mmCIF file of C-alpha atoms in Angstrom:
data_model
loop_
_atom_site.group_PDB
_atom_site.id
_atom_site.type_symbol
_atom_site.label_atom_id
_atom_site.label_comp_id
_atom_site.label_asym_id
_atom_site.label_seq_id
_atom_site.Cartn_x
_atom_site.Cartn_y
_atom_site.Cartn_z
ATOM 1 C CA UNK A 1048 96.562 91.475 87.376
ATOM 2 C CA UNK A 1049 94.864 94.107 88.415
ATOM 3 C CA UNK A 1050 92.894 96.948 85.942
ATOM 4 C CA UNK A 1051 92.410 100.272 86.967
ATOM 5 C CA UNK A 1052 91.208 103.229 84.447
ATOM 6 C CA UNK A 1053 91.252 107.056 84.318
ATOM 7 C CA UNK A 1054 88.650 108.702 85.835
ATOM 8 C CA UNK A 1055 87.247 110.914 82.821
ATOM 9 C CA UNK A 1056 87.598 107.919 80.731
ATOM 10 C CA UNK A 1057 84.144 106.986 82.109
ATOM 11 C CA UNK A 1058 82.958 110.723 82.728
ATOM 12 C CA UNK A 1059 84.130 114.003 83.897
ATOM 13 C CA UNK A 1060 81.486 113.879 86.208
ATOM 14 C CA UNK A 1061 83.325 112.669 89.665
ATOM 15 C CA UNK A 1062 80.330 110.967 91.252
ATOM 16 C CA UNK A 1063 79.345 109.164 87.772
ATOM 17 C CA UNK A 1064 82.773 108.076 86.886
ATOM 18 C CA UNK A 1065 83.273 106.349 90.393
ATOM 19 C CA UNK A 1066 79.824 104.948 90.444
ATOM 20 C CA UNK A 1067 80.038 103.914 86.462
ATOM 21 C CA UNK A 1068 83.273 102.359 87.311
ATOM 22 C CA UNK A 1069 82.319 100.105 90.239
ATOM 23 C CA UNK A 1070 79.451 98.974 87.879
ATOM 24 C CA UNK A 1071 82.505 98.027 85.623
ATOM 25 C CA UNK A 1072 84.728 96.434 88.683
ATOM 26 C CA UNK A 1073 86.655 99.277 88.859
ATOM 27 C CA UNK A 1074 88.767 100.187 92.265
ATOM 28 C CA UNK A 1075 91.995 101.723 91.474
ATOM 29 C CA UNK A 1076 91.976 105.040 89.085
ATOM 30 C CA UNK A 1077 94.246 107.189 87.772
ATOM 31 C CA UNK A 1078 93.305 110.791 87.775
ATOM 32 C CA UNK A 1079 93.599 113.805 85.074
ATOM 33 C CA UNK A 1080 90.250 116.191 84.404
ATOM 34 C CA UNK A 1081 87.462 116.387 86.654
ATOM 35 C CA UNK A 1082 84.414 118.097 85.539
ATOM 36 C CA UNK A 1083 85.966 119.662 82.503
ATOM 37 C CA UNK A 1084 89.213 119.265 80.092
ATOM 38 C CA UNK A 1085 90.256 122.463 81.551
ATOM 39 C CA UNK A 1086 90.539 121.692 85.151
ATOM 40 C CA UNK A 1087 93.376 119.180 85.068
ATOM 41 C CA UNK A 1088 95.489 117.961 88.225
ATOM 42 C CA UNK A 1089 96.493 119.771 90.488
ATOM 43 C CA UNK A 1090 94.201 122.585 89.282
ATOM 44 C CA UNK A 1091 90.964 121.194 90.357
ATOM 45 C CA UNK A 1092 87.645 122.689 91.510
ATOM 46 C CA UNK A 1093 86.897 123.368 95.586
ATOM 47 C CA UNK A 1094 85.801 120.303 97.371
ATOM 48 C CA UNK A 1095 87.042 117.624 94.454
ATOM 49 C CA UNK A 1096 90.354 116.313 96.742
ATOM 50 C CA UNK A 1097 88.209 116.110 99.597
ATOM 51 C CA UNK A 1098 85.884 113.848 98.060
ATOM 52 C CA UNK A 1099 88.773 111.776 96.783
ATOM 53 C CA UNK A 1100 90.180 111.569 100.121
ATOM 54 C CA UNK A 1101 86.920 110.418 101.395
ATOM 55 C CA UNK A 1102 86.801 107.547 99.371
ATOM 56 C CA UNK A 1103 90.219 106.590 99.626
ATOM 57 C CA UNK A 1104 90.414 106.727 103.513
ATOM 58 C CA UNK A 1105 87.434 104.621 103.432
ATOM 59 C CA UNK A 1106 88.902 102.359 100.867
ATOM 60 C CA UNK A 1107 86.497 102.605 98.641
ATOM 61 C CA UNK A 1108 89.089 103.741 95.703
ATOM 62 C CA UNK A 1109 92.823 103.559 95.149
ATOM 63 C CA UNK A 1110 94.453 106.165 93.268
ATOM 64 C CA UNK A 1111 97.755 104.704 91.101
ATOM 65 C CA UNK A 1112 98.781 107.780 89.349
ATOM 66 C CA UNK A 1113 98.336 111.676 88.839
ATOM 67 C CA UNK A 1114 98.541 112.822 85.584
ATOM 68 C CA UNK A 1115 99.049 116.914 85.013
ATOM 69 C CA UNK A 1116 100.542 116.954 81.484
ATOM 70 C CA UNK A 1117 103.246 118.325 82.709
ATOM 71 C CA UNK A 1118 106.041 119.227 79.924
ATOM 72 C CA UNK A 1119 103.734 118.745 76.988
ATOM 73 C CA UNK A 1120 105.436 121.812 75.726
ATOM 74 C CA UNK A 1121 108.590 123.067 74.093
ATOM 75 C CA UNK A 1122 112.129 123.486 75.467
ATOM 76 C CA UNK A 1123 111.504 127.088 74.508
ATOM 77 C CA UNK A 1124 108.838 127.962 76.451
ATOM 78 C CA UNK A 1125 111.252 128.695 79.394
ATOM 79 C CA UNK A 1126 107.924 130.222 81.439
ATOM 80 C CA UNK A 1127 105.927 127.213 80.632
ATOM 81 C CA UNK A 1128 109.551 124.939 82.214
ATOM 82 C CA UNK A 1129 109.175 127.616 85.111
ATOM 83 C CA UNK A 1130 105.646 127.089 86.125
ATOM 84 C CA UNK A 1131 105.850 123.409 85.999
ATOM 85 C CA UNK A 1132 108.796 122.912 88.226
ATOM 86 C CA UNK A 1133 107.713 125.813 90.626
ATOM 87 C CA UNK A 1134 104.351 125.487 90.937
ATOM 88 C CA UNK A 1135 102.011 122.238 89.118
ATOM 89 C CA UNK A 1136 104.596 119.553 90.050
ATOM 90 C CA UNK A 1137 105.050 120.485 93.973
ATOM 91 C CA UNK A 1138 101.609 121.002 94.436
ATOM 92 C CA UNK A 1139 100.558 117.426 92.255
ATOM 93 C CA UNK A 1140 103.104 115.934 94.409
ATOM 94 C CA UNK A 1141 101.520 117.194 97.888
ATOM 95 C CA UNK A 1142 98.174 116.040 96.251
ATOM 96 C CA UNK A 1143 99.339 112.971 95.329
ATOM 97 C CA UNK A 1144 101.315 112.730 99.327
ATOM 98 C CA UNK A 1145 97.812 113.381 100.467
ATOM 99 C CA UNK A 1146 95.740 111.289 97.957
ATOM 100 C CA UNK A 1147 98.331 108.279 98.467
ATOM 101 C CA UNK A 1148 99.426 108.534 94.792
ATOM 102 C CA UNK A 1149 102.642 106.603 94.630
ATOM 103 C CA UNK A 1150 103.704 108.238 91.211
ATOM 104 C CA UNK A 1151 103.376 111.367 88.465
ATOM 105 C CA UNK A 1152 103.191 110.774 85.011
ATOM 106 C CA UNK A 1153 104.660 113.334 83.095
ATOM 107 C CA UNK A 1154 105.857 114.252 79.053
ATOM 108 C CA UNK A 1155 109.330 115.064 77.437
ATOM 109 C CA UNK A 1156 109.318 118.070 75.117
ATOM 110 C CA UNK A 1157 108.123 118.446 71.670
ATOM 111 C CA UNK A 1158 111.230 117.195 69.502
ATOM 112 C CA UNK A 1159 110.658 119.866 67.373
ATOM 113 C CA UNK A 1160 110.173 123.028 69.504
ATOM 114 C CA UNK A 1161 113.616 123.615 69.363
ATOM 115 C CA UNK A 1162 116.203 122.601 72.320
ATOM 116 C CA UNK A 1163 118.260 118.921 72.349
ATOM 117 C CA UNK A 1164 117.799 116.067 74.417
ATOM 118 C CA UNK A 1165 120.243 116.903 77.158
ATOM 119 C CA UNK A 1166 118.020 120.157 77.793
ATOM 120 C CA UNK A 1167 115.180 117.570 78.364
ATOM 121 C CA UNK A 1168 117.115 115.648 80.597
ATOM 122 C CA UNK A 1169 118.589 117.881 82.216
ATOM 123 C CA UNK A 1170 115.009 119.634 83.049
ATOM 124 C CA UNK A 1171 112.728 116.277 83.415
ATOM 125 C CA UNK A 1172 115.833 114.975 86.585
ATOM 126 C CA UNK A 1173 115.177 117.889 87.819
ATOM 127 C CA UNK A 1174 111.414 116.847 88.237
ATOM 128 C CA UNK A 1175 112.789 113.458 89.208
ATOM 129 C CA UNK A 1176 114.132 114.972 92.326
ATOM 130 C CA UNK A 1177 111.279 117.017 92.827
ATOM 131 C CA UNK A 1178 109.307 113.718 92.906
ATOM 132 C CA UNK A 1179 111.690 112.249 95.590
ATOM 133 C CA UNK A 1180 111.698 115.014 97.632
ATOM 134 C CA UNK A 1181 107.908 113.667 97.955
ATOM 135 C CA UNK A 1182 108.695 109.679 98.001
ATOM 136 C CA UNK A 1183 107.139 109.786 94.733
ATOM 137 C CA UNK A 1184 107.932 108.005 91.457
ATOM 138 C CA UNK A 1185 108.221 110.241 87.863
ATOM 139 C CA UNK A 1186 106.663 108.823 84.981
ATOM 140 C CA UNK A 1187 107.580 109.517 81.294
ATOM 141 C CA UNK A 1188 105.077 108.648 78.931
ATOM 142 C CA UNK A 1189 106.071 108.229 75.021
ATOM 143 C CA UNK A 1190 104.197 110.042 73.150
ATOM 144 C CA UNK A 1191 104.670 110.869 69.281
ATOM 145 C CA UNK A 1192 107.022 113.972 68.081
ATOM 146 C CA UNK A 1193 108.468 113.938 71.700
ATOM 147 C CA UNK A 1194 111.901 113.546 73.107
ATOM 148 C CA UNK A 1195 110.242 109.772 74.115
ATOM 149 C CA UNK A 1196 108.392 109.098 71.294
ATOM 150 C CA UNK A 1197 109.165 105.041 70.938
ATOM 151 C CA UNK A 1198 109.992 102.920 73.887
ATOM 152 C CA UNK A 1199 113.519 102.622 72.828
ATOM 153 C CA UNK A 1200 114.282 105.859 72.550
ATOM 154 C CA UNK A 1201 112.029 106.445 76.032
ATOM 155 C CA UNK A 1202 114.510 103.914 77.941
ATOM 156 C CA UNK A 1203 117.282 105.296 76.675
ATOM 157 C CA UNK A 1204 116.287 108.523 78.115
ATOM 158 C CA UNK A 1205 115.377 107.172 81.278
ATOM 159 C CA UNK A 1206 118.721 105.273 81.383
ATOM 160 C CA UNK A 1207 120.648 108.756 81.404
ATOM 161 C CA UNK A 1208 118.151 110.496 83.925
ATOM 162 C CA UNK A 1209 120.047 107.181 86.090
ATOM 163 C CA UNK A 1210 117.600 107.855 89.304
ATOM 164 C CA UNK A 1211 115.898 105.273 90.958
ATOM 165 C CA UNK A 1212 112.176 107.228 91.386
ATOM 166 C CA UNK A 1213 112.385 107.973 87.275
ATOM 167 C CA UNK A 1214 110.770 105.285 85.635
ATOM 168 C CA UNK A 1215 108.092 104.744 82.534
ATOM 169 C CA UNK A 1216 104.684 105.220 81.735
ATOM 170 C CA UNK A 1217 104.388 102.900 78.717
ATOM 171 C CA UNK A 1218 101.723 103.672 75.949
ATOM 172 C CA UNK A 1219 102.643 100.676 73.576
ATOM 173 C CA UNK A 1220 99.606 102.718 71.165
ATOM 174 C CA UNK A 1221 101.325 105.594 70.881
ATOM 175 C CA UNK A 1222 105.025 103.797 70.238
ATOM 176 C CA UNK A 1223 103.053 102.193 67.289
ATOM 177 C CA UNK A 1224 102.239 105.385 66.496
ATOM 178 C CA UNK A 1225 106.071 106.708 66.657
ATOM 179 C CA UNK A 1226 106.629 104.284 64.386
ATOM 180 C CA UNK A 1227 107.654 101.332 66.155
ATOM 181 C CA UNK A 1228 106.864 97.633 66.679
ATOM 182 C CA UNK A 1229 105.718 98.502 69.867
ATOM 183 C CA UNK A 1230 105.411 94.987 70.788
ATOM 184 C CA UNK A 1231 108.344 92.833 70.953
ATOM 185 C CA UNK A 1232 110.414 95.688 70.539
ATOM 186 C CA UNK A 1233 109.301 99.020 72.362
ATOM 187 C CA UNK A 1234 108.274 96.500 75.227
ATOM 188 C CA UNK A 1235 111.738 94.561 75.777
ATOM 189 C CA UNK A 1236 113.580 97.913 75.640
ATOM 190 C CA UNK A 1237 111.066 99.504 78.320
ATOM 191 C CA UNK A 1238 110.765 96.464 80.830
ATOM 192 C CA UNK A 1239 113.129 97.292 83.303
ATOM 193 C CA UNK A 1240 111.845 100.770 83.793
ATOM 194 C CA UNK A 1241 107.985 100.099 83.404
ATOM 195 C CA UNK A 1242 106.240 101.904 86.519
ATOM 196 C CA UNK A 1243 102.656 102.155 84.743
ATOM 197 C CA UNK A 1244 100.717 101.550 81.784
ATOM 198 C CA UNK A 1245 98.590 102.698 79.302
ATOM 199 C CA UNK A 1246 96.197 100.611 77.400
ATOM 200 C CA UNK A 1247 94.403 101.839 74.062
ATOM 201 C CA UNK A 1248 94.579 101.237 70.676
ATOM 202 C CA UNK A 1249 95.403 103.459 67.775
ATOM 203 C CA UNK A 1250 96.441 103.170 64.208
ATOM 204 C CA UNK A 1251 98.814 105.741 62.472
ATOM 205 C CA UNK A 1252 96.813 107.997 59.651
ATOM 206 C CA UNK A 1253 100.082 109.362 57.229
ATOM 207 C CA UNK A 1254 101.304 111.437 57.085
ATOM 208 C CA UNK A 1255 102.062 112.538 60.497
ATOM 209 C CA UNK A 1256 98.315 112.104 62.652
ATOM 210 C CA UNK A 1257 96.993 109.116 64.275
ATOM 211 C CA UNK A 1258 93.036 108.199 65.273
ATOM 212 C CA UNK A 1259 92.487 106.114 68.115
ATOM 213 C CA UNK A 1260 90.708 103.399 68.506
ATOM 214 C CA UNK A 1261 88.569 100.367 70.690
ATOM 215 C CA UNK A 1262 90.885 97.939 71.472
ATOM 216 C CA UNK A 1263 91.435 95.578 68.598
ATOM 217 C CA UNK A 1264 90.728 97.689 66.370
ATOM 218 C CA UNK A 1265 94.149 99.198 65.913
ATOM 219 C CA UNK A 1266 97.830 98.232 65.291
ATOM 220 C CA UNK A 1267 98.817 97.425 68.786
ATOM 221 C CA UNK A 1268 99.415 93.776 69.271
ATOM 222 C CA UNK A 1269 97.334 93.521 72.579
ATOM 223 C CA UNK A 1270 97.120 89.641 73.037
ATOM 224 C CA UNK A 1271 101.217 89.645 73.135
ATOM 225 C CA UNK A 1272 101.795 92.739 75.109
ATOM 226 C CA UNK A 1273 99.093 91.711 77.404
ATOM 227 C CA UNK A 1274 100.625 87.899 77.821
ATOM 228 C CA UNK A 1275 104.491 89.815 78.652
ATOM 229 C CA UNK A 1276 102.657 91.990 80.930
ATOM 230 C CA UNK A 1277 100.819 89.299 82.658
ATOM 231 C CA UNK A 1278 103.563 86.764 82.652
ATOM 232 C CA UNK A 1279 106.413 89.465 83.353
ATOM 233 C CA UNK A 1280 104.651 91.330 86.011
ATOM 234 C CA UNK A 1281 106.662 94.825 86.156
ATOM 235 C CA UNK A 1282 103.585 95.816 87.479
ATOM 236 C CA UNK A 1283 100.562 95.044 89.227
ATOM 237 C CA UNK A 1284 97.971 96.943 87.862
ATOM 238 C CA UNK A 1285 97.429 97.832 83.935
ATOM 239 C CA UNK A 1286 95.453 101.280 83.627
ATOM 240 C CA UNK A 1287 92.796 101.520 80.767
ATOM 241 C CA UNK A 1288 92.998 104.939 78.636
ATOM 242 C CA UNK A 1289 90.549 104.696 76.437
ATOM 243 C CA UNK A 1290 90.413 108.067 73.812
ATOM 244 C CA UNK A 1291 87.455 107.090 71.683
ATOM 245 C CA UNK A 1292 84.362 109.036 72.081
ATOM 246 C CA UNK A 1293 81.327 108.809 73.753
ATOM 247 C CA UNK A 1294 83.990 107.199 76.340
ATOM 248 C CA UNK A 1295 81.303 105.830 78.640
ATOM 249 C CA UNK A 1296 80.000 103.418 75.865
ATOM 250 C CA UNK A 1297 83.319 103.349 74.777
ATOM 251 C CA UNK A 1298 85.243 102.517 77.940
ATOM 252 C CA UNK A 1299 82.301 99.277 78.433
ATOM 253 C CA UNK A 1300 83.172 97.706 75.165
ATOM 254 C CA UNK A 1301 86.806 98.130 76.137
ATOM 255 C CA UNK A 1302 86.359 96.859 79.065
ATOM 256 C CA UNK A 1303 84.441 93.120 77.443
ATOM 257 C CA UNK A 1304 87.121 93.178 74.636
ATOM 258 C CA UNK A 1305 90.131 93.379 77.725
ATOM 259 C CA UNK A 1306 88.650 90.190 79.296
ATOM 260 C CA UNK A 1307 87.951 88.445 76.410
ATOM 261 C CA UNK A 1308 91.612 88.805 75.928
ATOM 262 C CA UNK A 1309 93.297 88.129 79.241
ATOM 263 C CA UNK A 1310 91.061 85.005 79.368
ATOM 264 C CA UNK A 1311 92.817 83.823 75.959
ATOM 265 C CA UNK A 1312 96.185 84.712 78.190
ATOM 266 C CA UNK A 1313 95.185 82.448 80.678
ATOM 267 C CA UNK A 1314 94.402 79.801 78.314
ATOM 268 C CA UNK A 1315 97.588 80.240 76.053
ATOM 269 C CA UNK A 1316 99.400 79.739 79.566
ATOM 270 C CA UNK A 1317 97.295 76.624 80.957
ATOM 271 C CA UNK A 1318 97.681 75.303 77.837
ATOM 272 C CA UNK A 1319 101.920 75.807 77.959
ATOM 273 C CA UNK A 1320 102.144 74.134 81.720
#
């Protein structure tokens, strides 16, 4: 199976994160923030798409996902709801048309901003159709104090949004966060819908923050997800995300910890033939 990583999870520096990441075996990326935390997809500086598309027609990179944050907000913020599906989602979508993006990954509203979960729905299938106007998939990532906060609660939503294109981004770290076994549980309830995932660790701080951390160094049960994920195959790519600062140092010993443990995979499965 195949690893890809965010970009500014090895720097926000295009031309480093690119050249770190072949260093690191690196050739499919997701992409968020290029050369600062404030210019996020689609919003990005003059000339940084044209690179990408450079690279990409040569096949030099392969993009898997665009991430805008889209709907990291409340239901309230009926401007904020506007924007999103007026403006940042068509044009991520063209990027992503142009980039060869198959999908968008995308939030669920802040459970408590006000609203219910049929608002959310009703709002994020909307996007969904957006997203097939474009041949594109729609992503929901869990995330805590959202709408999709565990992975059962995530499928569930996606089960009522019932469109083929509207799938999940699963973050078993931040289901563990939300207060679930993320894996068995968050994972068998997510499986059918899985279009992308995220790989970190974190471990909950109460009574209501979280820090993350280098992988093993949290609460997520990596070794087990990472065997399902290997042996199930929902996917064929699993997309590092790493959060911990300085993320280039980071991101490397991330990187040796992830093969230490799909080599133990392959070995728990050689050794069950």
């Amino acid at each position: 199976m195949d690893l890809a990583i965010l970009t500014d999870e090895i720097s926000l520096d295009l031309d480093e994160a690119l050249g770190e990441g072949k260093r690191l075996g690196f050739r499919k990326y997701e992409l968020r923030c290029v050369d600062s935390y404030e210019h996020r997809v689609p919003y990005l500086n003059p000339g940084v798409e044209e690179r990408l598309l450079n690279k990409v027609e040569n096949q030099e990179i392969e993009l898997t996902a665009l991430t805008p944050g889209l709907f990291k907000i409340e239901l309230s913020d009926t401007e904020g709801i506007r924007k999103a599906l007026e403006d940042a989602l068509p044009k991520t979508c063209e990027m992503a048309t142009r980039l060869g993006a198959p999908r968008i990954i995308v939030f669920s509203f802040l459970r408590n901003g006000g609203g219910n979960p049929e608002e959310a729905l009703f709002i994020l299938k909307q996007a969904g159709e957006i997203a097939a106007e474009h041949g594109l998939q729609l992503s929901i990532e869990n995330e805590p104090g959202f709408f999709c906060d565990t992975g059962v609660n995530t499928a569930e939503f996606v089960k009522s949004i019932n469109a083929e294109n509207v799938g999940i981004n699963w973050d078993p770290a931040n289901a563990l966060v939300a207060g679930e076994a993320a894996y068995p549980v968050g994972y068998d309830a997510v499986r059918p819908y899985i279009q992308n995932v995220h790989i970190k660790d974190a471990i909950p701080v109460p009574p209501d923050k979280w820090e993350n951390r280098l992988i093993g160094d949290g609460g997520v049960n990596w070794l087990g997800q990472l065997r399902a994920l290997m042996n199930d195959k929902p996917i064929n790519h699993l997309t590092l995300e790493t959060h911990v600062f300085p993320v280039l140092e980071a991101t490397q010993e991330d990187v040796r910890r992830l093969k230490i443990i799909m080599d133990a995979v392959d070995a728990l499965n050689r050794q069950d033939a």
